[in-house]
mmCIF file of C-alpha atoms in Angstrom:
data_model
loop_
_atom_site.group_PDB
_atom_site.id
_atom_site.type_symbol
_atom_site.label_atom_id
_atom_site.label_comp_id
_atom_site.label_asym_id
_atom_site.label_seq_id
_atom_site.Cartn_x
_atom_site.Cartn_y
_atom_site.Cartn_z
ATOM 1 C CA UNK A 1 -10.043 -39.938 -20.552
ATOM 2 C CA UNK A 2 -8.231 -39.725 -16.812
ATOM 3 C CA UNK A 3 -4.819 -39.953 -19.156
ATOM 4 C CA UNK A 4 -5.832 -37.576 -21.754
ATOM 5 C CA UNK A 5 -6.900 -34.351 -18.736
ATOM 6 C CA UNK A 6 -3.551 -35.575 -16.753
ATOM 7 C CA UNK A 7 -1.679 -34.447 -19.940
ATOM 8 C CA UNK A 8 -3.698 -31.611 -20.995
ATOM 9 C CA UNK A 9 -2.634 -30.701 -17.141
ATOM 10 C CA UNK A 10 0.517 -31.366 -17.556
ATOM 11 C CA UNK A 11 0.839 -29.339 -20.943
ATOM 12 C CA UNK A 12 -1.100 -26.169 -19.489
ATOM 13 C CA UNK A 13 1.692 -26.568 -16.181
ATOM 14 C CA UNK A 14 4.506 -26.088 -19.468
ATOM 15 C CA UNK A 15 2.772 -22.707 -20.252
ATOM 16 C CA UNK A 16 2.313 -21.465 -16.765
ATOM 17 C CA UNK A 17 -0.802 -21.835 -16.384
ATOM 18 C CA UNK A 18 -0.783 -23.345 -13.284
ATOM 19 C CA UNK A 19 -4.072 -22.337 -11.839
ATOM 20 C CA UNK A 20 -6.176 -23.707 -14.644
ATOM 21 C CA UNK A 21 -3.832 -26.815 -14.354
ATOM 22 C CA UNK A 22 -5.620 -27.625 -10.953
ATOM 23 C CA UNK A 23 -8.902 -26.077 -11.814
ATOM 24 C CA UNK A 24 -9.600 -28.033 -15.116
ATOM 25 C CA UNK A 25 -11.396 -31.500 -14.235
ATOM 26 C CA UNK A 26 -14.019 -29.729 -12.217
ATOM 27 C CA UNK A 27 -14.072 -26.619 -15.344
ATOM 28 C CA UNK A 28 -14.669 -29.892 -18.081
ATOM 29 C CA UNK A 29 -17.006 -31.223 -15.301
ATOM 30 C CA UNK A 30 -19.047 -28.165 -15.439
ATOM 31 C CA UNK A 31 -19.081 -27.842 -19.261
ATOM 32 C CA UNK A 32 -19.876 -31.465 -19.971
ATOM 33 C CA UNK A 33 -22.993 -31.187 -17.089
ATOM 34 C CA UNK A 34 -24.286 -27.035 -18.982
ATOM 35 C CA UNK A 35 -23.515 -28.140 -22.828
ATOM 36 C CA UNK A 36 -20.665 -25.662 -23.037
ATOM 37 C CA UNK A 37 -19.830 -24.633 -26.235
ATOM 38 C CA UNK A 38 -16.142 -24.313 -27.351
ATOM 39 C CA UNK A 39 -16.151 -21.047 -26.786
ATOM 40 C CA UNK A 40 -17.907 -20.812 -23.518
ATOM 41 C CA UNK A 41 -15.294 -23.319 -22.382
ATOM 42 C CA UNK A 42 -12.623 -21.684 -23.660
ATOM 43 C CA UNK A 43 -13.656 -18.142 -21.817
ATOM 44 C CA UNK A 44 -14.637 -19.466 -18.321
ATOM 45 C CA UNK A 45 -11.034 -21.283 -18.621
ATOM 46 C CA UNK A 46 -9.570 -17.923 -19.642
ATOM 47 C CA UNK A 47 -11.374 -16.171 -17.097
ATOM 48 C CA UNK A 48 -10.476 -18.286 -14.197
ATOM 49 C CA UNK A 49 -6.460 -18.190 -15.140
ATOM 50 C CA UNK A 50 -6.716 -14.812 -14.726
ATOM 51 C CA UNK A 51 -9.014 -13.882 -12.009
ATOM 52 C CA UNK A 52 -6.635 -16.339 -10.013
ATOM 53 C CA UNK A 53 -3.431 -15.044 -10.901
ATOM 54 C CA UNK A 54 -5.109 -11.554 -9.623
ATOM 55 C CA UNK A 55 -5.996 -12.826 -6.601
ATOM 56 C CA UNK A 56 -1.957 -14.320 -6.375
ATOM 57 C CA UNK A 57 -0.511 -10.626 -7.479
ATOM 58 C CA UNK A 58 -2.745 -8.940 -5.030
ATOM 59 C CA UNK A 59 -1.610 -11.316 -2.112
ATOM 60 C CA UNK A 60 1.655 -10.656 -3.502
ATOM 61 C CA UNK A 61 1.558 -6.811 -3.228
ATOM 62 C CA UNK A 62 0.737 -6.897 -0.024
ATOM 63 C CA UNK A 63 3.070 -9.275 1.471
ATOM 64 C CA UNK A 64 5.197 -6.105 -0.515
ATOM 65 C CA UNK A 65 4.133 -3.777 1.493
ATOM 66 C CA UNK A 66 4.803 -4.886 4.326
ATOM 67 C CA UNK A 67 1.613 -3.164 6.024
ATOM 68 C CA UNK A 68 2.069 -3.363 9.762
ATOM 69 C CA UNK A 69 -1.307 -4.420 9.820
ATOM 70 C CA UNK A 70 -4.520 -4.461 7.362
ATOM 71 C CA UNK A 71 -7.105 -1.263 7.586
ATOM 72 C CA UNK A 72 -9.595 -0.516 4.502
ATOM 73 C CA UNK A 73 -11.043 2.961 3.930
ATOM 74 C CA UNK A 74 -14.252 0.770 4.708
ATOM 75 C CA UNK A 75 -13.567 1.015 8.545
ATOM 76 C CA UNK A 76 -12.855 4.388 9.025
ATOM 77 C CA UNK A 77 -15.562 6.602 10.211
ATOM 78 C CA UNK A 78 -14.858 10.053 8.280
ATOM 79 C CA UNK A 79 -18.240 11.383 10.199
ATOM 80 C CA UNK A 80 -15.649 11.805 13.356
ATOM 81 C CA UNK A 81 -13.108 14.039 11.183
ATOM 82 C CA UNK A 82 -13.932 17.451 11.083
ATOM 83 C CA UNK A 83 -11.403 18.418 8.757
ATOM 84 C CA UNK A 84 -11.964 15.262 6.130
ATOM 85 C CA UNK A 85 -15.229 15.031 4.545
ATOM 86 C CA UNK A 86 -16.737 11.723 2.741
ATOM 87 C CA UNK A 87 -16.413 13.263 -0.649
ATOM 88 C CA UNK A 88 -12.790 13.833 -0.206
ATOM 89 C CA UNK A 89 -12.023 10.505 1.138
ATOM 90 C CA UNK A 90 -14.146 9.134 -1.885
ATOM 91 C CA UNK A 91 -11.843 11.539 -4.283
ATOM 92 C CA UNK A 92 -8.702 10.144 -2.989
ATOM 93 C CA UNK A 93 -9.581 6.653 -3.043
ATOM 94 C CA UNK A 94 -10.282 7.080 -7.061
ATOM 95 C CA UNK A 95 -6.398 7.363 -7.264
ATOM 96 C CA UNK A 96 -6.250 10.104 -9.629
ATOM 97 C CA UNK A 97 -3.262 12.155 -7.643
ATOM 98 C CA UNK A 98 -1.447 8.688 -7.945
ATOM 99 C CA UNK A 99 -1.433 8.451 -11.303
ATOM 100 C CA UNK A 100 -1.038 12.015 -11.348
ATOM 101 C CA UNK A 101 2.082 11.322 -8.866
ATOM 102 C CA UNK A 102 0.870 13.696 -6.506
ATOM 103 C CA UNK A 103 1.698 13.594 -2.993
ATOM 104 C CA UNK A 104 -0.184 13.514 0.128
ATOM 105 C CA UNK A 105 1.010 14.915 3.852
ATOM 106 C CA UNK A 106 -1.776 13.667 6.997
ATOM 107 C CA UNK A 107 -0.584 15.720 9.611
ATOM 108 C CA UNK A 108 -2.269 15.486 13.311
ATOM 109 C CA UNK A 109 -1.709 14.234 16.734
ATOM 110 C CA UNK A 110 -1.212 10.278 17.700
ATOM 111 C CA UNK A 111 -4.095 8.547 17.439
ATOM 112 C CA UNK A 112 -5.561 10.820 14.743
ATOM 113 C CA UNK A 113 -6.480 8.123 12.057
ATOM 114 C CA UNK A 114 -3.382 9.238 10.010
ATOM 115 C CA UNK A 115 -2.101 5.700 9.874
ATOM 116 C CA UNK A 116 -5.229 4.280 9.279
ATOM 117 C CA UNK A 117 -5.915 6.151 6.282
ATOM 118 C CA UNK A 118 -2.635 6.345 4.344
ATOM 119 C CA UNK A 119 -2.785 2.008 5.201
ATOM 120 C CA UNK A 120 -6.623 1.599 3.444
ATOM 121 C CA UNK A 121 -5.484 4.481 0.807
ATOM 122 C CA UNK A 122 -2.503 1.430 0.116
ATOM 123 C CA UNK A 123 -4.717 -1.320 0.197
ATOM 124 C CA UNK A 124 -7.091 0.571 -2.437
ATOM 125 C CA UNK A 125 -3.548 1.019 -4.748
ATOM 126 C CA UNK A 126 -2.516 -2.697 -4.429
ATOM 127 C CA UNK A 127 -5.912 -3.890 -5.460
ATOM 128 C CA UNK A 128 -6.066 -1.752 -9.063
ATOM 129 C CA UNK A 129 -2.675 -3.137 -9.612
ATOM 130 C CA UNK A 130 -0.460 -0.401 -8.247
ATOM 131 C CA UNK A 131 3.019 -1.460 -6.216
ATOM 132 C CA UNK A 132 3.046 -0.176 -2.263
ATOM 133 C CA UNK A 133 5.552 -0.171 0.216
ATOM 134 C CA UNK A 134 5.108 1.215 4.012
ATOM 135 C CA UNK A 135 7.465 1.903 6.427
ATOM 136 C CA UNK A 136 7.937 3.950 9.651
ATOM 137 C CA UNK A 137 10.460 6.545 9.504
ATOM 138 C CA UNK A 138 12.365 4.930 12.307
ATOM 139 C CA UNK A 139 12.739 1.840 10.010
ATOM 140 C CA UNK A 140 13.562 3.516 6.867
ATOM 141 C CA UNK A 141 16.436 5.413 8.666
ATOM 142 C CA UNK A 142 17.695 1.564 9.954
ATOM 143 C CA UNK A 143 17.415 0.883 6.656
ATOM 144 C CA UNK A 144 19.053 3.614 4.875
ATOM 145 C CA UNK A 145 22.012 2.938 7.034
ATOM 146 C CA UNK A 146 22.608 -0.027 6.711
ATOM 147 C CA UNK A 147 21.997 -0.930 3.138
ATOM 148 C CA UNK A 148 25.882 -0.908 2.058
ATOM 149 C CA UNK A 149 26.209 -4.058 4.027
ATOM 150 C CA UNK A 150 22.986 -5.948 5.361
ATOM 151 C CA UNK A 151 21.117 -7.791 2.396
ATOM 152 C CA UNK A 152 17.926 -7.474 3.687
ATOM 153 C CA UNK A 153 17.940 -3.987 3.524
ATOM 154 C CA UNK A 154 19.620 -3.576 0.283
ATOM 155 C CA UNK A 155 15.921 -5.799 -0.744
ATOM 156 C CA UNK A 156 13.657 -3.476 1.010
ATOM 157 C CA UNK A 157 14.864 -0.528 -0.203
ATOM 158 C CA UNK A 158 15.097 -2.007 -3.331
ATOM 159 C CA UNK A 159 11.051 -2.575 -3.274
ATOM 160 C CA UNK A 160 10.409 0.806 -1.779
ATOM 161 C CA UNK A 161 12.279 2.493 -4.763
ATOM 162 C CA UNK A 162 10.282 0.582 -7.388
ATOM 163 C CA UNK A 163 6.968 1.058 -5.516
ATOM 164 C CA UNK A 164 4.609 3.585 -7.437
ATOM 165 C CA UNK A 165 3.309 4.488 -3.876
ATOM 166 C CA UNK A 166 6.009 4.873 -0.673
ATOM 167 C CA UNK A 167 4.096 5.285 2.546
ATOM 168 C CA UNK A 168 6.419 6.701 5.587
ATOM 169 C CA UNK A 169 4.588 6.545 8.453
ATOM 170 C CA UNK A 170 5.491 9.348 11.633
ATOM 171 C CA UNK A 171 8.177 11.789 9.889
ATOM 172 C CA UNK A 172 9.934 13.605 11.979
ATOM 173 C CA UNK A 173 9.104 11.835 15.276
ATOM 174 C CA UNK A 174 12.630 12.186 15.843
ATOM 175 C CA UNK A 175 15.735 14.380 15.633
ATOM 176 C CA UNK A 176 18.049 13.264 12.334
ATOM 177 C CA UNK A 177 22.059 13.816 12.471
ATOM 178 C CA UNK A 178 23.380 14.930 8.969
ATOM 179 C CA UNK A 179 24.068 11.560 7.386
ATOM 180 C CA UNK A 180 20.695 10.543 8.431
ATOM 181 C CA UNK A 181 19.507 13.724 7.014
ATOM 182 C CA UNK A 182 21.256 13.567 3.808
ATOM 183 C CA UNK A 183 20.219 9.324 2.945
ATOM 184 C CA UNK A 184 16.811 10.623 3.023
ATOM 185 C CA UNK A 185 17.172 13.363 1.070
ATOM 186 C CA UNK A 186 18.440 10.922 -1.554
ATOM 187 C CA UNK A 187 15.900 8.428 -1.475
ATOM 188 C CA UNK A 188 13.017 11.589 -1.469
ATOM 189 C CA UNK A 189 15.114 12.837 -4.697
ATOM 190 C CA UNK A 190 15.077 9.132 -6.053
ATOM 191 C CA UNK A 191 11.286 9.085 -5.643
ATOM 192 C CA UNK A 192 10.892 12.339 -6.718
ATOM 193 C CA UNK A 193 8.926 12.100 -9.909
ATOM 194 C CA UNK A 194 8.941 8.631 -10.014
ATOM 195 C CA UNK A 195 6.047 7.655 -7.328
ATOM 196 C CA UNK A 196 3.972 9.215 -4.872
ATOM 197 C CA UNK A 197 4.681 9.793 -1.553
ATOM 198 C CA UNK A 198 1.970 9.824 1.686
ATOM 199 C CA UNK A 199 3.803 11.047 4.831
ATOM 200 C CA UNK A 200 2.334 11.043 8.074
ATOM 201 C CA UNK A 201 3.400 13.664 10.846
ATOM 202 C CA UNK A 202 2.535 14.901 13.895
ATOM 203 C CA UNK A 203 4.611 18.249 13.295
ATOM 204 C CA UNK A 204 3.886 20.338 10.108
ATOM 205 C CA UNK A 205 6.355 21.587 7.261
ATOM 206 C CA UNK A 206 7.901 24.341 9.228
ATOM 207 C CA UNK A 207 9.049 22.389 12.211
ATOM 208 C CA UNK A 208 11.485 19.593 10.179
ATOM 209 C CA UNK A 209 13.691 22.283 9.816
ATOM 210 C CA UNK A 210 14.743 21.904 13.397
ATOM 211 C CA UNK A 211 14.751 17.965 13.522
ATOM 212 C CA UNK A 212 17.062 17.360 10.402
ATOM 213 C CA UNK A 213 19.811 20.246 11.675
ATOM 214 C CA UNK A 214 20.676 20.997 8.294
ATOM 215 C CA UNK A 215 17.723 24.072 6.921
ATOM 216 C CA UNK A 216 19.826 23.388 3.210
ATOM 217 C CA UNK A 217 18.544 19.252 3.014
ATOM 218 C CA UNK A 218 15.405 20.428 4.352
ATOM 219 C CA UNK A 219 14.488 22.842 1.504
ATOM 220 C CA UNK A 220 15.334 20.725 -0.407
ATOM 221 C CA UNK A 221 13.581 17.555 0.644
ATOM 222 C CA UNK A 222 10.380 20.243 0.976
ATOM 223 C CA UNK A 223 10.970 21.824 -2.980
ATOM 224 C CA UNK A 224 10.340 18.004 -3.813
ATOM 225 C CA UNK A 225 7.385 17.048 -1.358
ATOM 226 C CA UNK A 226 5.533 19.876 -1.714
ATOM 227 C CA UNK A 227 6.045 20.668 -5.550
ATOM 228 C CA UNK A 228 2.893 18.743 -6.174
ATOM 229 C CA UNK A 229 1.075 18.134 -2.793
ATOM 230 C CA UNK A 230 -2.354 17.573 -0.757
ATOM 231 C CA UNK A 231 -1.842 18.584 2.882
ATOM 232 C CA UNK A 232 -4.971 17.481 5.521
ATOM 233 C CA UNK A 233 -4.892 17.914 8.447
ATOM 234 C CA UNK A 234 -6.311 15.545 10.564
ATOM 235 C CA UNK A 235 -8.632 16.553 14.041
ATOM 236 C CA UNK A 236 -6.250 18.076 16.987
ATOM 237 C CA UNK A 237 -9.099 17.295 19.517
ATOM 238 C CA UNK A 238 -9.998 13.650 20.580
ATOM 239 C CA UNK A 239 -7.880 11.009 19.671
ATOM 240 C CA UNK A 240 -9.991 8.429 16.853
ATOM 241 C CA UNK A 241 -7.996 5.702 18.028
ATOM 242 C CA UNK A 242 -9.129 6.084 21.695
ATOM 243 C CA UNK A 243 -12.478 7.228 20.995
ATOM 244 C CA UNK A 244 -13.200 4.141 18.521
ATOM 245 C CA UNK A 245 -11.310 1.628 21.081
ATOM 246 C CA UNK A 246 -13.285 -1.992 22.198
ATOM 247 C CA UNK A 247 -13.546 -2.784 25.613
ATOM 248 C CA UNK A 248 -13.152 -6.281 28.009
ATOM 249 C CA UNK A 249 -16.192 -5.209 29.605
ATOM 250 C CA UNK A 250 -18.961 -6.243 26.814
ATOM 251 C CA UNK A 251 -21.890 -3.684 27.405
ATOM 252 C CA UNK A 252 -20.052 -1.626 29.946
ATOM 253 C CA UNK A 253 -19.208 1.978 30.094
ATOM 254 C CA UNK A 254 -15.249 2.412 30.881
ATOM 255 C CA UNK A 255 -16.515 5.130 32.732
ATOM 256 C CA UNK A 256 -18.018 3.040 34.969
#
């Protein structure tokens, strides 16, 4: 019997299916000990392939997506936002303006939750199966430069282009020369259509003329991020980060 599972093991290994491979002397275990029937058996081995290989893509996308660190929708408190209510936040984590490749801008000062949001809206995407990739603005401009000659950029930019959701985190935090200017209009024109786009900001539309230097690449960056486009913008008064920060002193005011 011990020979006979070691080769139906070794035969389901041949057809790549690796986790029911592993899984099947405790799934025969379990149909031998409920009276399985064949076809019981045959969907609780079916179902386990591919609720694990799920569980492998997901891990997958998000290793991807290179997420400087993991936030769900779950831990943001929308009561603080003024200007975001629960039912929107509920209507944008259905994912309809993805599939609809609509774009979203979160403008607002540092600390605002802008981050925080577009990083749980990503998490949401990767978990119905959707490809993300994040990346500060300051990166993506490293990156843009240097993809003619450094490999590992010509593979991130690689992912971010065949991502159905690009997330660039603090846009115009700083001042862009031309070329700078221009490599990101051509990535924005590669993506245009293709996938949707979140962009954080603390400065709205009208101001990126001024950091790019160039008001001809900025029209036309904005005729391709705005064609289809949510815009929120996010509370200017306290800061959520501060305002939801722990404390070392368990118990204690910080005002104290």
């Amino acid at each position: 019997m011990t020979s006979t599972v070691h080769l139906l093991q070794e035969q389901f290994r041949h057809l790549r299916m690796v986790e029911t491979a592993e899984e099947l002397p405790v799934l025969l275990r379990h149909a031998e000990k409920s009276s399985w029937t064949y076809q019981e058996f045959l969907h609780e081995l079916l179902m386990h392939e591919m609720q694990k290989r799920e569980e492998k893509g997901i891990q997958k996308r998000l290793k991807w997506a290179s997420f400087p660190y993991l936030k769900t929708l779950e831990e943001f408190n929308v009561e603080e936002q003024i200007s975001l209510s629960t039912r929107q936040l509920n209507q944008l984590r259905e994912l309809n303006w993805l599939e609809q490749q609509y774009n979203l801008i979160l403008l607002g000062p540092p600390g605002s939750g802008k981050t925080h949001i577009s990083i749980g809206l990503g998490v949401e995407a990767i978990q119905k199966g959707f490809k993300v990739a994040f990346s500060t603005m300051g990166e993506l401009i490293h990156l843009l430069k240097t993809e003619e000659y450094i490999r590992k950029s010509q593979t991130r930019l690689k992912r971010i282009k065949e991502s159905d959701l690009v997330i660039i985190d603090d846009l115009m935090y700083m001042a862009m020369d031309q070329r700078e200017a221009n490599l990101f209009f051509h990535l924005i024109n590669h993506l245009y259509e293709r996938s949707s786009i979140i962009l954080t900001s603390n400065k709205g539309p009208e101001e990126w003329g001024e950091l790019m230097g160039d008001q001809g690449i900025t029209t036309a960056i904005l005729d391709r991020l705005l064609h289809r486009v949510e815009v929120i913008q996010m509370n200017e008064n306290e800061s959520y980060r501060i305002k939801n920060r722990t404390t070392i002193f368990e118990g204690e005011s910080v005002q104290n």
